[in-house]
PDB file of C-alpha atoms in Angstrom:
ATOM      1  CA  MET A   8     202.192  19.050 200.415  1.00 52.00           C
ATOM      2  CA  PRO A   9     202.890  22.326 198.273  1.00 50.00           C
ATOM      3  CA  ASP A  10     206.491  22.777 200.225  1.00 79.00           C
ATOM      4  CA  ILE A  11     207.140  19.898 199.274  1.00 85.00           C
ATOM      5  CA  LEU A  12     207.039  20.501 195.234  1.00 87.00           C
ATOM      6  CA  THR A  13     208.574  23.643 194.926  1.00 85.00           C
ATOM      7  CA  ILE A  14     211.695  21.872 197.162  1.00 89.00           C
ATOM      8  CA  SER A  15     211.238  19.755 194.396  1.00 91.00           C
ATOM      9  CA  LEU A  16     210.857  21.805 191.553  1.00 90.00           C
ATOM     10  CA  ALA A  17     214.156  23.671 192.845  1.00 85.00           C
ATOM     11  CA  GLY A  18     216.289  21.465 193.860  1.00 88.00           C
ATOM     12  CA  PHE A  19     215.729  19.275 190.266  1.00 92.00           C
ATOM     13  CA  THR A  20     215.725  22.619 188.415  1.00 87.00           C
ATOM     14  CA  ILE A  21     219.107  24.058 190.072  1.00 85.00           C
ATOM     15  CA  GLY A  22     220.515  19.877 188.958  1.00 87.00           C
ATOM     16  CA  LEU A  23     219.462  20.217 185.566  1.00 87.00           C
ATOM     17  CA  MET A  24     220.090  23.504 184.584  1.00 78.00           C
ATOM     18  CA  GLY A  25     223.450  22.970 186.193  1.00 75.00           C
ATOM     19  CA  SER A  26     224.329  19.648 184.866  1.00 76.00           C
ATOM     20  CA  MET A  27     226.034  21.140 181.888  1.00 70.00           C
ATOM     21  CA  HIS A  28     229.231  21.927 184.915  1.00 67.00           C
ATOM     22  CA  CYS A  29     229.124  18.028 185.167  1.00 68.00           C
ATOM     23  CA  ILE A  30     229.970  17.164 181.907  1.00 67.00           C
ATOM     24  CA  GLY A  31     233.607  18.773 182.281  1.00 63.00           C
ATOM     25  CA  MET A  32     233.373  17.913 186.189  1.00 65.00           C
ATOM     26  CA  CYS A  33     232.559  14.225 186.148  1.00 68.00           C
ATOM     27  CA  GLY A  34     232.384  13.834 182.488  1.00 68.00           C
ATOM     28  CA  PRO A  35     236.131  11.967 183.308  1.00 72.00           C
ATOM     29  CA  ILE A  36     234.219   9.312 185.618  1.00 77.00           C
ATOM     30  CA  ALA A  37     231.242   8.772 184.157  1.00 77.00           C
ATOM     31  CA  LEU A  38     232.812   8.660 181.057  1.00 75.00           C
ATOM     32  CA  ALA A  39     235.868   5.656 182.662  1.00 78.00           C
ATOM     33  CA  LEU A  40     232.290   3.907 183.531  1.00 81.00           C
ATOM     34  CA  PRO A  41     232.019   0.314 181.977  1.00 74.00           C
ATOM     35  CA  VAL A  42     228.373   0.997 181.053  1.00 75.00           C
ATOM     36  CA  HIS A  43     228.482  -0.890 177.650  1.00 69.00           C
ATOM     37  CA  GLY A  44     228.722  -4.356 177.860  1.00 68.00           C
ATOM     38  CA  GLY A  45     226.473  -6.434 178.539  1.00 69.00           C
ATOM     39  CA  PRO A  46     222.529  -6.023 177.929  1.00 77.00           C
ATOM     40  CA  ARG A  47     220.521  -2.830 177.451  1.00 78.00           C
ATOM     41  CA  SER A  48     219.396  -3.345 180.511  1.00 79.00           C
ATOM     42  CA  THR A  49     222.175  -4.235 182.714  1.00 83.00           C
ATOM     43  CA  ARG A  50     223.236  -0.713 180.569  1.00 83.00           C
ATOM     44  CA  TRP A  51     220.727   0.604 182.737  1.00 88.00           C
ATOM     45  CA  ILE A  52     221.289  -1.093 185.662  1.00 89.00           C
ATOM     46  CA  ARG A  53     224.857  -0.022 186.047  1.00 89.00           C
ATOM     47  CA  ILE A  54     224.144   4.405 185.270  1.00 88.00           C
ATOM     48  CA  GLY A  55     220.962   4.375 186.951  1.00 91.00           C
ATOM     49  CA  LEU A  56     223.325   2.822 190.096  1.00 93.00           C
ATOM     50  CA  TYR A  57     225.903   5.344 190.168  1.00 91.00           C
ATOM     51  CA  ASN A  58     223.600   8.873 189.737  1.00 92.00           C
ATOM     52  CA  MET A  59     221.377   7.272 192.594  1.00 94.00           C
ATOM     53  CA  GLY A  60     225.463   7.690 194.583  1.00 93.00           C
ATOM     54  CA  ARG A  61     225.433  11.028 193.814  1.00 92.00           C
ATOM     55  CA  ALA A  62     221.613  11.851 194.802  1.00 95.00           C
ATOM     56  CA  ALA A  63     222.595   9.861 197.913  1.00 96.00           C
ATOM     57  CA  THR A  64     225.157  11.561 198.971  1.00 95.00           C
ATOM     58  CA  TYR A  65     223.812  14.730 198.169  1.00 96.00           C
ATOM     59  CA  ALA A  66     220.394  14.606 200.253  1.00 96.00           C
ATOM     60  CA  MET A  67     223.393  13.405 202.750  1.00 96.00           C
ATOM     61  CA  LEU A  68     225.059  16.443 202.572  1.00 95.00           C
ATOM     62  CA  GLY A  69     221.711  18.595 202.568  1.00 94.00           C
ATOM     63  CA  LEU A  70     219.969  16.939 205.689  1.00 95.00           C
ATOM     64  CA  ILE A  71     223.480  18.098 207.198  1.00 94.00           C
ATOM     65  CA  PHE A  72     222.991  21.459 205.693  1.00 92.00           C
ATOM     66  CA  GLY A  73     219.722  22.002 206.593  1.00 91.00           C
ATOM     67  CA  PHE A  74     219.754  20.800 209.930  1.00 92.00           C
ATOM     68  CA  VAL A  75     222.613  23.868 210.161  1.00 89.00           C
ATOM     69  CA  GLY A  76     220.280  26.158 208.516  1.00 85.00           C
ATOM     70  CA  SER A  77     216.650  25.241 211.047  1.00 87.00           C
ATOM     71  CA  GLN A  78     219.898  26.297 214.205  1.00 84.00           C
ATOM     72  CA  PHE A  79     220.533  29.641 211.846  1.00 78.00           C
ATOM     73  CA  ARG A  80     215.446  30.243 211.912  1.00 75.00           C
ATOM     74  CA  ILE A  81     215.460  28.960 216.010  1.00 69.00           C
ATOM     75  CA  TRP A  82     217.066  32.455 216.413  1.00 70.00           C
ATOM     76  CA  GLY A  83     215.623  34.379 213.479  1.00 67.00           C
ATOM     77  CA  LEU A  84     218.410  34.623 211.355  1.00 72.00           C
ATOM     78  CA  GLN A  85     217.050  32.956 209.046  1.00 72.00           C
ATOM     79  CA  GLN A  86     217.685  36.600 206.226  1.00 75.00           C
ATOM     80  CA  ILE A  87     220.958  36.850 207.213  1.00 78.00           C
ATOM     81  CA  LEU A  88     222.265  33.146 206.570  1.00 77.00           C
ATOM     82  CA  SER A  89     220.287  33.752 203.233  1.00 79.00           C
ATOM     83  CA  VAL A  90     221.908  36.385 202.290  1.00 82.00           C
ATOM     84  CA  GLY A  91     225.853  35.604 204.013  1.00 80.00           C
ATOM     85  CA  ALA A  92     224.848  32.453 201.806  1.00 79.00           C
ATOM     86  CA  GLY A  93     224.367  34.874 197.953  1.00 80.00           C
ATOM     87  CA  MET A  94     227.653  36.319 198.672  1.00 83.00           C
ATOM     88  CA  LEU A  95     229.651  33.580 200.322  1.00 78.00           C
ATOM     89  CA  ILE A  96     229.244  32.176 196.438  1.00 77.00           C
ATOM     90  CA  LEU A  97     229.475  34.944 194.015  1.00 79.00           C
ATOM     91  CA  PHE A  98     233.014  35.556 196.858  1.00 76.00           C
ATOM     92  CA  LEU A  99     233.708  31.453 195.377  1.00 70.00           C
ATOM     93  CA  LEU A 100     232.420  32.772 191.819  1.00 71.00           C
ATOM     94  CA  ILE A 101     234.658  35.975 191.763  1.00 71.00           C
ATOM     95  CA  SER A 102     237.783  33.228 192.814  1.00 64.00           C
ATOM     96  CA  ARG A 103     236.603  30.624 190.115  1.00 57.00           C
ATOM     97  CA  TYR A 104     235.166  28.991 192.266  1.00 51.00           C
ATOM     98  CA  SER A 105     237.708  25.898 191.444  1.00 50.00           C
ATOM     99  CA  PHE A 106     239.372  27.319 194.451  1.00 49.00           C
ATOM    100  CA  SER A 107     240.132  23.838 196.532  1.00 51.00           C
ATOM    101  CA  SER A 108     243.395  23.417 195.670  1.00 52.00           C
ATOM    102  CA  ARG A 109     243.660  26.892 197.821  1.00 59.00           C
ATOM    103  CA  ILE A 110     242.222  25.359 201.410  1.00 64.00           C
ATOM    104  CA  PRO A 111     244.480  22.380 202.696  1.00 72.00           C
ATOM    105  CA  TRP A 112     240.343  20.850 203.520  1.00 69.00           C
ATOM    106  CA  LEU A 113     238.988  21.089 200.211  1.00 69.00           C
ATOM    107  CA  ALA A 114     242.141  19.867 198.334  1.00 72.00           C
ATOM    108  CA  SER A 115     242.370  16.856 201.209  1.00 79.00           C
ATOM    109  CA  LEU A 116     239.052  16.322 200.150  1.00 78.00           C
ATOM    110  CA  GLN A 117     239.285  16.231 196.379  1.00 77.00           C
ATOM    111  CA  LYS A 118     243.090  14.495 196.869  1.00 82.00           C
ATOM    112  CA  THR A 119     240.733  12.075 199.532  1.00 86.00           C
ATOM    113  CA  VAL A 120     238.098  11.722 197.117  1.00 84.00           C
ATOM    114  CA  GLU A 121     240.087  11.637 194.032  1.00 82.00           C
ATOM    115  CA  GLY A 122     241.760   8.157 194.858  1.00 86.00           C
ATOM    116  CA  LYS A 123     239.009   6.170 196.736  1.00 86.00           C
ATOM    117  CA  VAL A 124     237.519   6.902 193.021  1.00 84.00           C
ATOM    118  CA  SER A 125     240.293   5.461 191.500  1.00 86.00           C
ATOM    119  CA  ARG A 126     240.891   2.204 193.533  1.00 87.00           C
ATOM    120  CA  TRP A 127     236.400   1.476 192.929  1.00 86.00           C
ATOM    121  CA  LEU A 128     237.531   2.502 188.745  1.00 83.00           C
ATOM    122  CA  ALA A 129     240.520   0.330 188.917  1.00 83.00           C
ATOM    123  CA  ALA A 130     238.360  -2.453 190.801  1.00 83.00           C
ATOM    124  CA  PRO A 131     237.001  -5.302 189.577  1.00 81.00           C
ATOM    125  CA  LYS A 132     233.509  -4.229 189.008  1.00 79.00           C
ATOM    126  CA  ARG A 133     229.959  -6.152 191.239  1.00 83.00           C
ATOM    127  CA  THR A 134     226.569  -4.298 190.199  1.00 80.00           C
ATOM    128  CA  THR A 135     227.374  -2.670 193.242  1.00 84.00           C
ATOM    129  CA  SER A 136     231.056  -0.436 192.323  1.00 88.00           C
ATOM    130  CA  TYR A 137     228.032   1.753 190.601  1.00 90.00           C
ATOM    131  CA  PHE A 138     226.517   2.851 193.241  1.00 93.00           C
ATOM    132  CA  MET A 139     229.638   3.395 195.622  1.00 91.00           C
ATOM    133  CA  ILE A 140     231.287   5.186 193.105  1.00 90.00           C
ATOM    134  CA  GLY A 141     228.689   7.431 193.307  1.00 91.00           C
ATOM    135  CA  ILE A 142     228.922   8.241 196.152  1.00 93.00           C
ATOM    136  CA  TRP A 143     232.063   9.362 196.344  1.00 91.00           C
ATOM    137  CA  ASN A 144     231.619  11.370 193.698  1.00 88.00           C
ATOM    138  CA  GLY A 145     229.341  13.012 194.963  1.00 88.00           C
ATOM    139  CA  LEU A 146     231.566  14.221 197.714  1.00 88.00           C
ATOM    140  CA  LEU A 147     233.893  15.324 195.123  1.00 83.00           C
ATOM    141  CA  PRO A 148     234.845  19.074 195.512  1.00 78.00           C
ATOM    142  CA  CYS A 149     232.163  20.977 193.452  1.00 76.00           C
ATOM    143  CA  GLY A 150     230.771  24.262 191.848  1.00 74.00           C
ATOM    144  CA  LEU A 151     227.699  23.317 191.312  1.00 80.00           C
ATOM    145  CA  VAL A 152     227.051  21.886 194.929  1.00 85.00           C
ATOM    146  CA  TYR A 153     227.790  24.169 196.617  1.00 82.00           C
ATOM    147  CA  VAL A 154     224.537  26.300 194.959  1.00 84.00           C
ATOM    148  CA  GLY A 155     222.775  23.319 196.799  1.00 87.00           C
ATOM    149  CA  ILE A 156     224.472  23.354 199.514  1.00 87.00           C
ATOM    150  CA  ALA A 157     223.200  26.849 199.817  1.00 85.00           C
ATOM    151  CA  ALA A 158     219.822  26.719 199.040  1.00 86.00           C
ATOM    152  CA  ALA A 159     219.756  23.690 201.378  1.00 88.00           C
ATOM    153  CA  LEU A 160     221.102  26.343 203.845  1.00 85.00           C
ATOM    154  CA  THR A 161     218.302  28.114 202.820  1.00 82.00           C
ATOM    155  CA  THR A 162     214.826  25.605 203.718  1.00 84.00           C
ATOM    156  CA  SER A 163     216.115  25.887 207.622  1.00 80.00           C
ATOM    157  CA  ASN A 164     213.941  22.831 207.975  1.00 88.00           C
ATOM    158  CA  VAL A 165     216.341  18.872 208.316  1.00 92.00           C
ATOM    159  CA  TRP A 166     214.214  17.014 205.586  1.00 93.00           C
ATOM    160  CA  HIS A 167     213.336  20.824 203.121  1.00 93.00           C
ATOM    161  CA  GLY A 168     216.430  20.798 202.829  1.00 92.00           C
ATOM    162  CA  THR A 169     217.508  16.495 202.558  1.00 95.00           C
ATOM    163  CA  LEU A 170     214.777  16.879 200.009  1.00 95.00           C
ATOM    164  CA  LEU A 171     215.428  19.159 197.707  1.00 94.00           C
ATOM    165  CA  MET A 172     219.742  17.941 197.595  1.00 95.00           C
ATOM    166  CA  PHE A 173     218.052  14.335 196.472  1.00 96.00           C
ATOM    167  CA  SER A 174     216.042  16.282 193.690  1.00 95.00           C
ATOM    168  CA  PHE A 175     219.288  18.374 193.264  1.00 94.00           C
ATOM    169  CA  GLY A 176     221.164  14.915 191.996  1.00 93.00           C
ATOM    170  CA  LEU A 177     218.114  13.619 190.007  1.00 94.00           C
ATOM    171  CA  GLY A 178     218.343  17.373 187.515  1.00 93.00           C
ATOM    172  CA  THR A 179     221.458  16.574 187.080  1.00 90.00           C
ATOM    173  CA  LEU A 180     220.307  12.585 186.160  1.00 90.00           C
ATOM    174  CA  PRO A 181     219.159  12.769 182.615  1.00 89.00           C
ATOM    175  CA  VAL A 182     222.599  15.022 181.182  1.00 85.00           C
ATOM    176  CA  MET A 183     224.835  12.781 183.074  1.00 86.00           C
ATOM    177  CA  ALA A 184     223.266   9.653 181.861  1.00 85.00           C
ATOM    178  CA  ALA A 185     222.998  10.752 177.835  1.00 84.00           C
ATOM    179  CA  LEU A 186     226.910  11.336 178.320  1.00 82.00           C
ATOM    180  CA  MET A 187     227.174   7.691 179.922  1.00 82.00           C
ATOM    181  CA  ILE A 188     225.504   6.987 176.276  1.00 80.00           C
ATOM    182  CA  PHE A 189     227.085   8.797 173.904  1.00 75.00           C
ATOM    183  CA  GLY A 190     229.424  10.970 175.349  1.00 65.00           C
ATOM    184  CA  GLN A 191     231.797  10.060 172.823  1.00 62.00           C
ATOM    185  CA  PHE A 192     230.510  12.205 170.545  1.00 62.00           C
ATOM    186  CA  ILE A 193     231.174  15.541 172.560  1.00 64.00           C
ATOM    187  CA  SER A 194     234.143  16.751 172.297  1.00 63.00           C
ATOM    188  CA  PRO A 195     236.073  18.102 174.788  1.00 63.00           C
ATOM    189  CA  GLY A 196     235.705  21.327 173.052  1.00 66.00           C
ATOM    190  CA  VAL A 197     232.245  21.476 173.740  1.00 63.00           C
ATOM    191  CA  ARG A 198     232.914  20.222 177.114  1.00 62.00           C
ATOM    192  CA  HIS A 199     234.721  23.559 177.860  1.00 63.00           C
ATOM    193  CA  LYS A 200     232.116  26.368 176.163  1.00 66.00           C
ATOM    194  CA  LEU A 201     229.752  24.274 177.788  1.00 64.00           C
ATOM    195  CA  ASN A 202     231.150  24.123 181.465  1.00 64.00           C
ATOM    196  CA  ARG A 203     231.666  28.662 180.246  1.00 69.00           C
ATOM    197  CA  ALA A 204     227.852  28.683 180.393  1.00 67.00           C
ATOM    198  CA  VAL A 205     228.418  27.755 184.127  1.00 69.00           C
ATOM    199  CA  PRO A 206     229.900  30.656 186.553  1.00 73.00           C
ATOM    200  CA  TYR A 207     226.595  32.732 184.784  1.00 75.00           C
ATOM    201  CA  LEU A 208     223.873  30.944 186.008  1.00 73.00           C
ATOM    202  CA  ILE A 209     225.534  30.035 189.475  1.00 75.00           C
ATOM    203  CA  ALA A 210     225.764  33.445 190.031  1.00 80.00           C
ATOM    204  CA  CYS A 211     222.140  34.231 189.419  1.00 79.00           C
ATOM    205  CA  MET A 212     221.768  31.824 191.783  1.00 76.00           C
ATOM    206  CA  ALA A 213     224.424  34.092 194.942  1.00 77.00           C
ATOM    207  CA  LEU A 214     221.495  36.973 193.503  1.00 80.00           C
ATOM    208  CA  ILE A 215     218.691  34.938 193.962  1.00 77.00           C
ATOM    209  CA  LEU A 216     219.824  33.582 197.760  1.00 76.00           C
ATOM    210  CA  ILE A 217     220.588  37.676 198.366  1.00 79.00           C
ATOM    211  CA  LEU A 218     217.273  39.162 197.192  1.00 79.00           C
ATOM    212  CA  ARG A 219     215.604  36.253 199.284  1.00 73.00           C
ATOM    213  CA  GLY A 220     217.224  37.346 202.510  1.00 71.00           C
ATOM    214  CA  LEU A 221     216.526  41.500 201.323  1.00 76.00           C
ATOM    215  CA  ASN A 222     212.738  40.556 202.053  1.00 70.00           C
ATOM    216  CA  LEU A 223     211.631  42.808 199.457  1.00 67.00           C
ATOM    217  CA  GLY A 224     207.755  41.092 199.603  1.00 64.00           C
ATOM    218  CA  ILE A 225     208.753  40.749 195.807  1.00 62.00           C
ATOM    219  CA  PRO A 226     206.621  37.161 194.821  1.00 58.00           C
ATOM    220  CA  TYR A 227     208.511  33.730 194.363  1.00 53.00           C
ATOM    221  CA  VAL A 228     212.105  35.576 194.099  1.00 56.00           C
ATOM    222  CA  SER A 229     211.937  38.147 197.803  1.00 56.00           C
ATOM    223  CA  PRO A 230     209.061  37.120 199.897  1.00 58.00           C
ATOM    224  CA  LYS A 231     208.666  39.472 202.857  1.00 60.00           C
ATOM    225  CA  MET A 232     209.277  36.907 205.574  1.00 59.00           C
ATOM    226  CA  ASP A 233     206.991  37.000 208.667  1.00 52.00           C
ATOM    227  CA  ARG A 234     209.953  36.328 212.037  1.00 49.00           C
ATOM    228  CA  GLY A 235     207.045  36.102 214.516  1.00 42.00           C
ATOM    229  CA  ALA A 236     206.137  33.037 212.517  1.00 41.00           C
ATOM    230  CA  ASP A 237     209.639  31.046 213.137  1.00 43.00           C
ATOM    231  CA  GLN A 238     209.679  31.739 216.470  1.00 41.00           C
ATOM    232  CA  ILE A 239     208.844  29.464 219.163  1.00 36.00           C
ATOM    233  CA  GLU A 240     205.844  31.127 221.143  1.00 39.00           C
ATOM    234  CA  ASN A 241     206.649  32.183 224.353  1.00 40.00           C
ATOM    235  CA  CYS A 242     205.452  30.127 226.775  1.00 40.00           C
ATOM    236  CA  HIS A 243     205.213  32.035 229.572  1.00 44.00           C
ATOM    237  CA  ALA A 244     202.737  34.565 228.044  1.00 45.00           C
ATOM    238  CA  PRO A 245     199.911  35.481 231.446  1.00 46.00           C
ATOM    239  CA  SER A 246     197.501  33.134 231.059  1.00 42.00           C
TER     240      SER A 246
END
């Protein structure tokens, strides 16, 4: 239970602290959704479905990368994985982490996802439409999502990775819901200023991942990892 609470809190905190970035990244999509028509209860259902769609996609990504991380754990390489993930995030940050246009398959993914989202936005809206838009929105290349994925990798556990990324999605919900309701009062200049603070947050997350992998014995930041505890016991030991 403590592990579940810790992982949930970590994912929620990453999402909440970085959700200001969502105002600039996902803001145009969120503001384009017609959530204000009809009764107030319908508005909240639409907002909830859109954000749950994003959280569902993040959970799927957490499951995939949690599984990848578990393979590193089997081989006792989780420290290398943590350091490598942190260094990769720093590299992407130095490259301004809006780098999808420089990598062909990411550029192709972004184009495909944007096309899907545009079609769903243009189509007549049903209740399920908001959930589907959220699912596709969650696949857009995003620096903040990369931080969440790196954290899911280092959990070295399929279900922990899934839980962390789902909690990450829930962490972005308060700001995204507020944006969808009050977005017309947030000027582009304010969004730009909020986005400028995000690289510092991402750099801090990357440094934490690197410190965690260095096994320095610092409580909560770089705790000692007992490599032997994560290895499979030798079934051929003499009786």
